[in-house]
Coordinates of C-alpha atoms and ligand atoms in Angstrom, one line a residue:
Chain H
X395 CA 25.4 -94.5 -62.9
X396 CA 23.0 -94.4 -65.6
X397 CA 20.7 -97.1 -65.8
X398 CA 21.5 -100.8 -68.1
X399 CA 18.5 -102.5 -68.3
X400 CA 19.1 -106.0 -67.7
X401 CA 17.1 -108.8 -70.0
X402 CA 16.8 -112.3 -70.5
X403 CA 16.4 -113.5 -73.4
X404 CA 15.2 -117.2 -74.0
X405 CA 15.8 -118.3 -77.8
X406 CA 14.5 -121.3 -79.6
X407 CA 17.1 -123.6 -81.1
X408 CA 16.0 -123.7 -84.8
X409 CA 14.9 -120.1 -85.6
X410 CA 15.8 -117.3 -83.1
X411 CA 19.0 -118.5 -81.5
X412 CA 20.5 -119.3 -85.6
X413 CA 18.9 -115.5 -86.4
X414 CA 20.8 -114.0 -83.4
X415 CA 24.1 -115.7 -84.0
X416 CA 23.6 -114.6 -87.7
X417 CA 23.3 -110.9 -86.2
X418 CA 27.0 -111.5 -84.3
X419 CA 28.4 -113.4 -87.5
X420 CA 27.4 -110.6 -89.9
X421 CA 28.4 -107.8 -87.2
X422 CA 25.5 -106.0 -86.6
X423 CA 25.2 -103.7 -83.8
X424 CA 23.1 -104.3 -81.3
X425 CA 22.7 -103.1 -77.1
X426 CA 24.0 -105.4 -75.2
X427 CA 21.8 -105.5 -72.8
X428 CA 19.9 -109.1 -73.4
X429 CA 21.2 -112.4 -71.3
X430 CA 20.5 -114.8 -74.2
X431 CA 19.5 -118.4 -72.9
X432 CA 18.7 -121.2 -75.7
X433 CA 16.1 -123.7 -75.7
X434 CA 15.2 -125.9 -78.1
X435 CA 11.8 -124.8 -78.7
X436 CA 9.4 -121.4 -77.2
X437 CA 7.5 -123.5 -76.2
X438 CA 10.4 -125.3 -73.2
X439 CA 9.8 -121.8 -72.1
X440 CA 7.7 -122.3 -69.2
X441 CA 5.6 -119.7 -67.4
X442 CA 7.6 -120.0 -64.3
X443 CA 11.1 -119.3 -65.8
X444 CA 10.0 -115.9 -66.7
X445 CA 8.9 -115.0 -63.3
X446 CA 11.7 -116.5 -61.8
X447 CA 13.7 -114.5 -64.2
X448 CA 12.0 -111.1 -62.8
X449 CA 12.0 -112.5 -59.5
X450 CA 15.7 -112.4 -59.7
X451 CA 16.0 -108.9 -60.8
X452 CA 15.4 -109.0 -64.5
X453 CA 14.1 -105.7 -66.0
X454 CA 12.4 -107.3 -69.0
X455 CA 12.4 -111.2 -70.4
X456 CA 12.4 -111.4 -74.1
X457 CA 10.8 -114.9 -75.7
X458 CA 11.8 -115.4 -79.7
X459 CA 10.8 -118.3 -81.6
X460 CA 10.3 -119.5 -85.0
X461 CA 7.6 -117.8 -87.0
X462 CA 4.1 -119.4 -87.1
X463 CA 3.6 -122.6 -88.9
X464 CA 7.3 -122.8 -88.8
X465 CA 8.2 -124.2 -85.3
X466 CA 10.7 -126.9 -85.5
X467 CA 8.0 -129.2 -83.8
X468 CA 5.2 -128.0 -85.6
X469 CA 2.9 -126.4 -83.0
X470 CA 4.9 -125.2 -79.8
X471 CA 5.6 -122.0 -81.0
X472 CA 1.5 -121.5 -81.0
X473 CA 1.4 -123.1 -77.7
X474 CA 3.9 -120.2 -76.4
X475 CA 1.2 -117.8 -78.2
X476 CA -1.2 -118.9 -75.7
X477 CA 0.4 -118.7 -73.1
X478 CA 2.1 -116.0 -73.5
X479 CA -1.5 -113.7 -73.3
X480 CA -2.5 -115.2 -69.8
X481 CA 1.4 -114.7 -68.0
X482 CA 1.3 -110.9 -69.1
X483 CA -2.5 -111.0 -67.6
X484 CA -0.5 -112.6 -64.6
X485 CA 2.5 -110.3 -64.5
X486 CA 0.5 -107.2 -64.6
X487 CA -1.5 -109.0 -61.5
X488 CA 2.0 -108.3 -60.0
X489 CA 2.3 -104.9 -61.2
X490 CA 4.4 -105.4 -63.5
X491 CA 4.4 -103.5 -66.7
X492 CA 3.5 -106.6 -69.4
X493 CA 5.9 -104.9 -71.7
X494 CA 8.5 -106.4 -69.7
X495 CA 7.6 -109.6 -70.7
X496 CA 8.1 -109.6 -74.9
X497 CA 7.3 -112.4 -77.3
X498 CA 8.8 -112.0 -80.5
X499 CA 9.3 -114.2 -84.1
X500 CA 12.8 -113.8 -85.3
X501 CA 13.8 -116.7 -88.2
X502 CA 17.1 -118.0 -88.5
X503 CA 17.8 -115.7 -91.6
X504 CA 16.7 -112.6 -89.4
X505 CA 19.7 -111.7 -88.4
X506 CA 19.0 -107.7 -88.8
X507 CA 15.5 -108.4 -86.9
X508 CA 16.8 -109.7 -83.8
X509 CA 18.9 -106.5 -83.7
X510 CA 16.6 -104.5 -83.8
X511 CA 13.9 -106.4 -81.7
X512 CA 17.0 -106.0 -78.9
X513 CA 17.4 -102.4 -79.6
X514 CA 13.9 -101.6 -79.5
X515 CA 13.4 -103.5 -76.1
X516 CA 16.3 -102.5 -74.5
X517 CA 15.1 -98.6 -75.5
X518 CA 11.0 -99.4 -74.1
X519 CA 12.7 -101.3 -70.6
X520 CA 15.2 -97.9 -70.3
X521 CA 12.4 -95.8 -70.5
X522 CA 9.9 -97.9 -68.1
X523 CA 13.0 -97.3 -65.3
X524 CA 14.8 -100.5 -63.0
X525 CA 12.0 -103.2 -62.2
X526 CA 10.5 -102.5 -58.9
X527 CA 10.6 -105.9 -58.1
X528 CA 12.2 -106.2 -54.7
X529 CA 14.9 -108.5 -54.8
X530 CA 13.3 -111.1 -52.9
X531 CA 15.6 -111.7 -49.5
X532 CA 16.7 -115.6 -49.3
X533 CA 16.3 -115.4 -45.5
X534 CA 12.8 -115.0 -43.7
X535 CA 12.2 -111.6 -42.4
X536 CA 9.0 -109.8 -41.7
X537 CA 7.4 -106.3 -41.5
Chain S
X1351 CA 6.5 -139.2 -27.4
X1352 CA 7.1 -140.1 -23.9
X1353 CA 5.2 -141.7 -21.5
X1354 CA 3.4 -138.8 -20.0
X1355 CA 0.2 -137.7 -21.5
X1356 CA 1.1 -135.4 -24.6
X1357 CA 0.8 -131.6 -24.7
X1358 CA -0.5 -129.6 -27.3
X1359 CA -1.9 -126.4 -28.2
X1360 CA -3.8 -125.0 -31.7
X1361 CA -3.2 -121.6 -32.9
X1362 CA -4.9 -119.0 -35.4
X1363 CA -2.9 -115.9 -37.3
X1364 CA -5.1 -114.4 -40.2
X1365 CA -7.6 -116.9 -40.3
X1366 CA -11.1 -117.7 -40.6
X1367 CA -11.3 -120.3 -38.1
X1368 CA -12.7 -123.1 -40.7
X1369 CA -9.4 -124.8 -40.2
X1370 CA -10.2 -125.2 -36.2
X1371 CA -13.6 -126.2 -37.4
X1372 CA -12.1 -129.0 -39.7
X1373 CA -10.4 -130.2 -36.0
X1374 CA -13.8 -129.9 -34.5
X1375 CA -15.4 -131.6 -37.8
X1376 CA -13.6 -134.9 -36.8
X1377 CA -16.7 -135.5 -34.5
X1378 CA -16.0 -138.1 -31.9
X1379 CA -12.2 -138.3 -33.0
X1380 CA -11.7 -135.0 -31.2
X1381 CA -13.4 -136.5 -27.5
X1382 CA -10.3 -138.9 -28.5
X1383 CA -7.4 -136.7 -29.0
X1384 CA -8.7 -134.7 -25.7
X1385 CA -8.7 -137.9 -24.2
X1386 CA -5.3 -139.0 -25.2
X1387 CA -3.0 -135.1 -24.8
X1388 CA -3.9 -132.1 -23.0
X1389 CA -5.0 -129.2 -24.5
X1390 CA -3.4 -126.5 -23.5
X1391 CA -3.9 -123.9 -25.5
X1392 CA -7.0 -123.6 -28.5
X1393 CA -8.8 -119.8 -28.5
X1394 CA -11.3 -120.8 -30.1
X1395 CA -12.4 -123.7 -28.2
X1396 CA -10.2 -123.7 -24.7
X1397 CA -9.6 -121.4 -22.1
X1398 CA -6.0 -120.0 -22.6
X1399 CA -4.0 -116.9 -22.2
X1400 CA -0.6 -116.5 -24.0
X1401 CA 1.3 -115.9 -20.6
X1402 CA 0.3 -119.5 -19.8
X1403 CA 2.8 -120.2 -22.9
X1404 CA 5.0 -118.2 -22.2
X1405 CA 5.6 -119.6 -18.9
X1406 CA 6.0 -123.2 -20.2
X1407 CA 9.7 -124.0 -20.3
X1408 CA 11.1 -124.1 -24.0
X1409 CA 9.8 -127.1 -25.8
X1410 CA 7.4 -128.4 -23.2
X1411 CA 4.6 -128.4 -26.1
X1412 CA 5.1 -132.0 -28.0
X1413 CA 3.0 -130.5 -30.8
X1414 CA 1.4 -126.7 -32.3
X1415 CA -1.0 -126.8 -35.1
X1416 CA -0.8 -123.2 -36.5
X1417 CA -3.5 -122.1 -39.0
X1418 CA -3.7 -118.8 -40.8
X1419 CA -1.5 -117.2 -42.4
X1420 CA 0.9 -113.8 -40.7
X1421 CA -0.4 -110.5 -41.3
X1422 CA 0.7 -108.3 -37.9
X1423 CA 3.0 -108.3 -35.3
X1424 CA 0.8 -110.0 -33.1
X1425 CA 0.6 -113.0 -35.6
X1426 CA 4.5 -113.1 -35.5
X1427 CA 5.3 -112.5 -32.1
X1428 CA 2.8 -115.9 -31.3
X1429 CA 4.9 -117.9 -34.3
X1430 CA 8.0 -117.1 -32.4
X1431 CA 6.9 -118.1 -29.3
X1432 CA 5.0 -121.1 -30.3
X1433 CA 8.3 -122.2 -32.1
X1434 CA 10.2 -122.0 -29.1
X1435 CA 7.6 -124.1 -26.7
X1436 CA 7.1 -126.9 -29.1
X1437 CA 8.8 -129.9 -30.4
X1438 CA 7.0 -129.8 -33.4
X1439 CA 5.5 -127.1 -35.6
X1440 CA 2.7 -128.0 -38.1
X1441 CA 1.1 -125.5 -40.2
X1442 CA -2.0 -126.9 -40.6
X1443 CA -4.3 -125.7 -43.6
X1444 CA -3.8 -123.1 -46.9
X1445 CA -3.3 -119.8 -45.2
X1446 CA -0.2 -121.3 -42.7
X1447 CA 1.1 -123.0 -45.6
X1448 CA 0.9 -121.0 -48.4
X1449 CA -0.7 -117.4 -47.4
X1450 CA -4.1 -119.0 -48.4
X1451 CA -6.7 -116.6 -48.8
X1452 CA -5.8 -113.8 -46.6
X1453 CA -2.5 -113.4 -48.6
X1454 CA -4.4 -111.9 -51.7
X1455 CA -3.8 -109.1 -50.0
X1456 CA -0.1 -109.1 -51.4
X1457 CA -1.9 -108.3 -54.5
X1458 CA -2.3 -104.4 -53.4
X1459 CA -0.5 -102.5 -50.6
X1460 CA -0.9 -101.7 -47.0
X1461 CA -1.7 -98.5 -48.1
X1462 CA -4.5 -99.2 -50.2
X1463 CA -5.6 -101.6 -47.9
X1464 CA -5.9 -99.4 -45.5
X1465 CA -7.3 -96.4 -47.6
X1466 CA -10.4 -98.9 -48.9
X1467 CA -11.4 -100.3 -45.4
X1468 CA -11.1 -96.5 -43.4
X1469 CA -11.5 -94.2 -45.9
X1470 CA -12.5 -94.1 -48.6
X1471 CA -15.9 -96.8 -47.8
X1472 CA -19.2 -96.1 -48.5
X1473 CA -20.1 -97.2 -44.6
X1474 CA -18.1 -94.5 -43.3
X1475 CA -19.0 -91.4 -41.4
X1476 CA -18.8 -88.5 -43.1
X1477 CA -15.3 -86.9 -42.4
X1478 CA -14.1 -89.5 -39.9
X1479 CA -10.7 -90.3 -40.9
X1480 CA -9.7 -92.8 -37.8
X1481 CA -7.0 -95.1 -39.4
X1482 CA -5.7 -97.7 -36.6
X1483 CA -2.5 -96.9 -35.4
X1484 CA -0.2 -99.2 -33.1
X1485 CA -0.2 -96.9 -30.2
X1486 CA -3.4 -94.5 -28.7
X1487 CA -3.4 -92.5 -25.5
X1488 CA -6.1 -93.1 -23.7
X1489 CA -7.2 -91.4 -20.4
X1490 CA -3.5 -91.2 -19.6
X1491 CA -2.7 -94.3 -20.5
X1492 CA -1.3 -95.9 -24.1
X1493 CA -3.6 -98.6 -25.7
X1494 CA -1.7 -100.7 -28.0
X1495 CA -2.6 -102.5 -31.1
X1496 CA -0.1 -105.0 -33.3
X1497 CA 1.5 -103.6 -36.5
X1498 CA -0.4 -103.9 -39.6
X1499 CA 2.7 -105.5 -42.0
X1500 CA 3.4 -104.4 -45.4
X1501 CA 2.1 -108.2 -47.0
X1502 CA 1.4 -111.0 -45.9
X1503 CA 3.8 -113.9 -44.9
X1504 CA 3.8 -117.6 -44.7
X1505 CA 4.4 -119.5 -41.4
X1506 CA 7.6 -120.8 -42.6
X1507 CA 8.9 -117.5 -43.5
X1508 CA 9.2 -116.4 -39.9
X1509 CA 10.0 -119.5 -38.2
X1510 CA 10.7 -123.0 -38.8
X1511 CA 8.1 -125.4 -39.9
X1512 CA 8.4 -129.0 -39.4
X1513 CA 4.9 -130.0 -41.5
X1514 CA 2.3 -128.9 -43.6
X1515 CA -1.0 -129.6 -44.2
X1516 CA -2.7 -127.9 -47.2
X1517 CA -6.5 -127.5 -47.5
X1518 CA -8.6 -124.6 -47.2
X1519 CA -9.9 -125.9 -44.9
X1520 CA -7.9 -129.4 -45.0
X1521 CA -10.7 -131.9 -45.3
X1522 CA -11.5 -133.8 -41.7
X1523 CA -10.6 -136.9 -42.3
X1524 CA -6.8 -135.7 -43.2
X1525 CA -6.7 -133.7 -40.2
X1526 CA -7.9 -137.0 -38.6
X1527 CA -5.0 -138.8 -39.7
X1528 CA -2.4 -136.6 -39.1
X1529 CA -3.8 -135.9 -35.3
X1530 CA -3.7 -140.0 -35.1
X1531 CA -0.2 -139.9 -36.5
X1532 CA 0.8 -137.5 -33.9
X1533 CA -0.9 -139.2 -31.1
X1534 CA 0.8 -142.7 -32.4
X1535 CA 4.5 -141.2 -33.2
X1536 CA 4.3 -142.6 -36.8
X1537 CA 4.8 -138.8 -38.7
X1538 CA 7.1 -138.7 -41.2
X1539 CA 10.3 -137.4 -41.1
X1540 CA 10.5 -133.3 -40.4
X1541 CA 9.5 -131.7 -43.4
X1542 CA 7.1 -133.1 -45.0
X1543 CA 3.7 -132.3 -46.2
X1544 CA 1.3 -134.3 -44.6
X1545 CA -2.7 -134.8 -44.9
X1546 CA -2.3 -134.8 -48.7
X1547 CA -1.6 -137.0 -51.8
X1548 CA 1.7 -137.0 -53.8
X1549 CA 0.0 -136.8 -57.0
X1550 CA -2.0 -133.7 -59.2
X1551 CA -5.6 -133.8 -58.0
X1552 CA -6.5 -135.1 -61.7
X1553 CA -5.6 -137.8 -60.7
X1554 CA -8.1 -138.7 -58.0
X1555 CA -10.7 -136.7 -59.8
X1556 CA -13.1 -139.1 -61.7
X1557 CA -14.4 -137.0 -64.7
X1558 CA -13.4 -137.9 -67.6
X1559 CA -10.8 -136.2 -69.5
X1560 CA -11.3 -136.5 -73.4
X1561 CA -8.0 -134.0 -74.2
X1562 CA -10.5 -131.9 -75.9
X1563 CA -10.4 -128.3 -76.8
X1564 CA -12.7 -125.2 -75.5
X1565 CA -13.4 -122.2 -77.7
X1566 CA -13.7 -120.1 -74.7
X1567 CA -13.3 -119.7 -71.1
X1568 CA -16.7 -119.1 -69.5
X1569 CA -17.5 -117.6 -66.0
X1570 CA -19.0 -120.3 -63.4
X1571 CA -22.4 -118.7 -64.0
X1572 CA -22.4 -119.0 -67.4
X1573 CA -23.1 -122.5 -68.0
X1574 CA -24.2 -125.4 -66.0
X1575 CA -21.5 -127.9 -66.2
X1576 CA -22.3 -131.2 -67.4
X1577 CA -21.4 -134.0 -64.4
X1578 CA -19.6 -136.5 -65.8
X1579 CA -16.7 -134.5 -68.0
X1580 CA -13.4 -132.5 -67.2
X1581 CA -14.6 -129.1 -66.0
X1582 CA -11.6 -127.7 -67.6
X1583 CA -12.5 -129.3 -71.1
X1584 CA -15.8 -127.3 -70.8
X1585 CA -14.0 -124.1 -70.1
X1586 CA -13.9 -123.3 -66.2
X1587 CA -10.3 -122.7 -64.9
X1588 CA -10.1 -125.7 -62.8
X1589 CA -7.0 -125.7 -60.6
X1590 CA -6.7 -129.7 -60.9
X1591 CA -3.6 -129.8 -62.9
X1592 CA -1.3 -127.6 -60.6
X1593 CA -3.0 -128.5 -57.2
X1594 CA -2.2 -131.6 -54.6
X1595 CA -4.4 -134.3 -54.2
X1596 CA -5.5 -135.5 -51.3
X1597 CA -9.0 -133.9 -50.6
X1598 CA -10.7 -136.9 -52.3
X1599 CA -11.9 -134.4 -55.3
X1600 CA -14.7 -132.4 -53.0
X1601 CA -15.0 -129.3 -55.7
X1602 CA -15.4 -131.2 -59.3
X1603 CA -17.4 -133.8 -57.2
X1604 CA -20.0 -131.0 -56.6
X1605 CA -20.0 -130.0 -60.2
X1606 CA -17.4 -126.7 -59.2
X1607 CA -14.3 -126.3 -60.7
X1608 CA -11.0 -126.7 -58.3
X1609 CA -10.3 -123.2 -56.7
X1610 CA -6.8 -125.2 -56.2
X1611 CA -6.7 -125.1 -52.0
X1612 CA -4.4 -127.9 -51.5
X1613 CA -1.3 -125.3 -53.1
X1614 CA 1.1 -127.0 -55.5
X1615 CA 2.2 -131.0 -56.1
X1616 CA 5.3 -131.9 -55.8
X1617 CA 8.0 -130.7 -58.3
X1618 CA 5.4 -126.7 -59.2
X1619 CA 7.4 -124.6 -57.0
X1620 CA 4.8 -121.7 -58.7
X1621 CA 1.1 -122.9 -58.5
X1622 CA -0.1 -119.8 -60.8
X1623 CA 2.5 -120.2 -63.6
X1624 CA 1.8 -123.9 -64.4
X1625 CA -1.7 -123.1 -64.3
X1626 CA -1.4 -120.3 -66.9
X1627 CA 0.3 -123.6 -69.0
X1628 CA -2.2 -125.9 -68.3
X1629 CA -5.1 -123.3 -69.2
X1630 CA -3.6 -122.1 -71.7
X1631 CA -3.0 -125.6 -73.3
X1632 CA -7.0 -126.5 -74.0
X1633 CA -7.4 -123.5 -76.5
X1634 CA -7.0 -123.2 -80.0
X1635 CA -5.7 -119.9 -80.6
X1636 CA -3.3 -119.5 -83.1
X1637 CA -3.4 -115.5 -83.0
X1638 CA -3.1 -113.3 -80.0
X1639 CA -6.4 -111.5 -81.0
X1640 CA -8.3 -115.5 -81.0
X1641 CA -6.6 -116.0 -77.5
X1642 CA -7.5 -112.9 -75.9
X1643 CA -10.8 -113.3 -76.9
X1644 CA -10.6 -117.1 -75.7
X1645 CA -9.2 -116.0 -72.6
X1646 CA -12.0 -112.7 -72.3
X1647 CA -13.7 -115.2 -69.5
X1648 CA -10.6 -115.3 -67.6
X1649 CA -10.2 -111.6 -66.3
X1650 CA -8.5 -111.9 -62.9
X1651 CA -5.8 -114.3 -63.9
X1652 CA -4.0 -113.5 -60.4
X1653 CA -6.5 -114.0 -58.1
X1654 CA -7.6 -117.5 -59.5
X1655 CA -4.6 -119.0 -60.6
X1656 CA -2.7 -117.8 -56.9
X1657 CA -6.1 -118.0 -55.0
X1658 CA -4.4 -119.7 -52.1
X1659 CA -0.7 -119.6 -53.1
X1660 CA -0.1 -115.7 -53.7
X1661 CA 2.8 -115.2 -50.8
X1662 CA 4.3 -118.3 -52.1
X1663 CA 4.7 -117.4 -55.5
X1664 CA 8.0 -117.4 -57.0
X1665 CA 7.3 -113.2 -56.9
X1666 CA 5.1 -113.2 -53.4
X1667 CA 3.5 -110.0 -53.7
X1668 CA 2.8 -106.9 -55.6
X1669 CA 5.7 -104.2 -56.2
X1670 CA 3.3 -101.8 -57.4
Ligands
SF4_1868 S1 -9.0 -130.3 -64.7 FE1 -10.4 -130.4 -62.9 S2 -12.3 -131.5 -63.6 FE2 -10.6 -131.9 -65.1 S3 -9.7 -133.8 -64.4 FE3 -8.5 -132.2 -63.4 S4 -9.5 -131.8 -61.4 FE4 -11.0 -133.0 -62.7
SF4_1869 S1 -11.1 -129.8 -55.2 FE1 -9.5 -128.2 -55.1 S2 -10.5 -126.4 -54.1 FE2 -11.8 -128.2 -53.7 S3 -11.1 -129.0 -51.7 FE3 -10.0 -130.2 -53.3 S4 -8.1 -129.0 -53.6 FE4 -9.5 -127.6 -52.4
FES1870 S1 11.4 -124.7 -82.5 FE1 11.3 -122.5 -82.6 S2 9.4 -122.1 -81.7 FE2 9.4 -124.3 -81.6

């Protein structure tokens, strides 16, 4: 079976989630290949929900918020910015490829962007192969 | 505990021994605890074989104290049968709990392990290519050695745990009260983590915290840290915001940043991510190019945001 990667995508509220529904409303095509979670602001989007996401056998996690200087709360979208530079630092630790992990600005009027941020993602993560993160077994085990 | 004098033993996996050390450092406290259980089993302090255990019916041990973390077969096999002799299990200090410092190892495979220490080594003979392997003939008979594993595990992830007590090593006078505890019958219920605080070591630690900004993150050599403020507010990657209290502050009391030994306060089930938060919350960035260059003193984000917690990490080890 040929391989689907499989992505989570964690949207802000005010821009990216409004510029992806805009995609669906004005039928654009797009892969379907991204698992899209909303939060009300990049910035909710802690470090650990994106390695819990690729512990769980996520290929790639995609984070869209509002452009800068636009973030619904003024500065989270700068504090996701930040952050966002140390947890590829920490996912490549893991051996990860950091292009797994994408951080993108989509607006709510971006309708056309988010399809083609998806497409171009979903395209990278097909190339890069499955994640070679074991799925890590619930039950103790050694060796 | 009944009547009867209590039994005990104390165990090392992958460890250094500072953790037995911390027993030892309890001074007169220790003349105590010999004087109120039996010691039964300590390598690095009493005689002791591990057929003595074995031959102790199931459960006959009130109390193990297991430090270090498990790294070969030889480290599991002892879990397992130091699980079934005992009453109650207590991994005592960072590498038991958490994988500590011998689980940075999950950062790079056996293989390369294995390739850096007997191969490819400057100290190496020329040519000699001896790699350990589990079995060797020897003058016609078979020497045996434990399996190397793949990574590095937890305690808890090969048997049960009833307690944990963080600290690399956990400071004395912890250990001292969760000994006494044990001695008295007054430890929690199973499952707690004991020898610690509930609370983010910021909160015991007695600089003060101004919420300020850093331009940069600099490397412990680069600066000489002023006592009195947050070591993190002048740029060091303290550990204090995603580590447990309880040590009484002992790093930033000394002027050194928290290498985060006590593993992660309640509620951070991932030490290293909410680190990479809290760092990354005392820059100013506002472009990737500023942050990378505010981040350039922060190179082996890994190793010092999982310095003790790597096997425990929501992804435990490398998949490279
Ligand atoms: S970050 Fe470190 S130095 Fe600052 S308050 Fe917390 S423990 Fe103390
Ligand atoms: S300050 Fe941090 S590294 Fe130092 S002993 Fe306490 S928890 Fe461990
Ligand atoms: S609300 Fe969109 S990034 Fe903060």
């Amino acid at each position: 079976m040929a391989f689907e990667p499989r992505i989570v995508g964690f949207l802000c509220n005010w821009c990216s989630y409004t510029g992806a529904d805009l995609a669906g409303t004005s039928r654009i095509k797009y892969p379907p290949n991204v698992r899209v979670i909303r939060t009300m602001c990049s910035a909710r989007i802690r470090p650990s929900f994106v390695l819990k996401a690729l512990a769980e056998g996520a290929d790639g996690v995609l984070i869209c918020g509002c452009h800068p200087g636009d973030c619904h709360y003024s500065e989270g979208n700068y504090k996701t910015l930040r952050r966002q530079v140390l947890l590829k630092r920490l996912v490549a630790g893991y051996g990860i490829e950091p292009e797994r992990v994408r951080l993108e600005w989509v607006s709510a009027s971006e309708g056309q962007r988010f399809a083609e941020v998806v497409a171009d993602m979903t395209e990278r993560i097909r190339r890069l192969g499955p994640s070679r993160v074991e799925m890590l077994p619930s039950t103790r085990r050694a060796g | 505990m009944n009547g009867d004098k209590l039994k005990i033993a104390l165990y090392w996996g992958a460890a250094c021994g500072g953790c037995d050390v911390a027993v030892l450092d309890t001074d007169e406290f220790v003349l105590e605890l010999a004087a109120e259980a039996d010691i039964l089993f300590w390598p690095i302090a009493v005689d002791g074989k591990y057929e003595d255990i074995r031959a102790l019916p199931d459960g006959a041990l009130d109390a193990t104290l297991f430090s270090g973390a498990v790294r070969n077969a030889e480290n599991e096999d002892v879990a397992h049968l130091l699980r079934e002799k005992s009453q109650v299990l207590i991994a005592l200090g960072s590498c038991s709990a958490f994988g500590g410092i011998p689980g940075l190892a999950n950062a790079v495979t056996r293989e390369e392990i294995l390739e850096r220490v007997y191969l490819d080594n400057p100290s190496i003979e020329l040519g000699n290519r001896t790699v350990p392997r589990t079995r060797v003939p020897v003058n016609g008979t078979e020497l045996e050695l434990p399996a190397f594993y793949p990574r590095v595990w937890r305690l808890s992830d090969v048997v049960d745990v009833d307690y944990l007590v963080p600290g690399c090593p956990p400071a004395p006078e912890r250990v001292q009260e969760v000994l006494a505890a044990l001695v008295s019958g007054t430890l929690p219920p199973r499952g707690a983590v004991v020898g610690a605080a509930e609370k983010a070591l910021c909160e015991e630690c007695r600089r003060r915290k101004a919420d300020k900004r850093v331009a940069r993150f600099v490397r412990p050599w680069e600066i000489v840290p002023d006592p009195e403020s947050c070591l993190l507010e002048q740029g060091l990657p303290c550990a204090g915001p995603a580590t447990r209290g309880g040590c009484g502050a002992r790093c930033p009391d000394i002027n050194q940043a928290c290498r985060g030994c006590y593993g992660p306060p309640p509620g951070v089930q991932d030490q290293g991510a909410t680190l990479v938060g809290a760092w990354a919350s005392v820059i100013e960035a506002k472009t990737v190019e500023e942050a990378e260059t505010a981040f350039a003193g922060l190179p082996d984000v890994l190793g010092i945001a999982h310095r003790f917690t790597l096997p425990a990490s929501l992804l435990q080890r490398s998949c490279r």
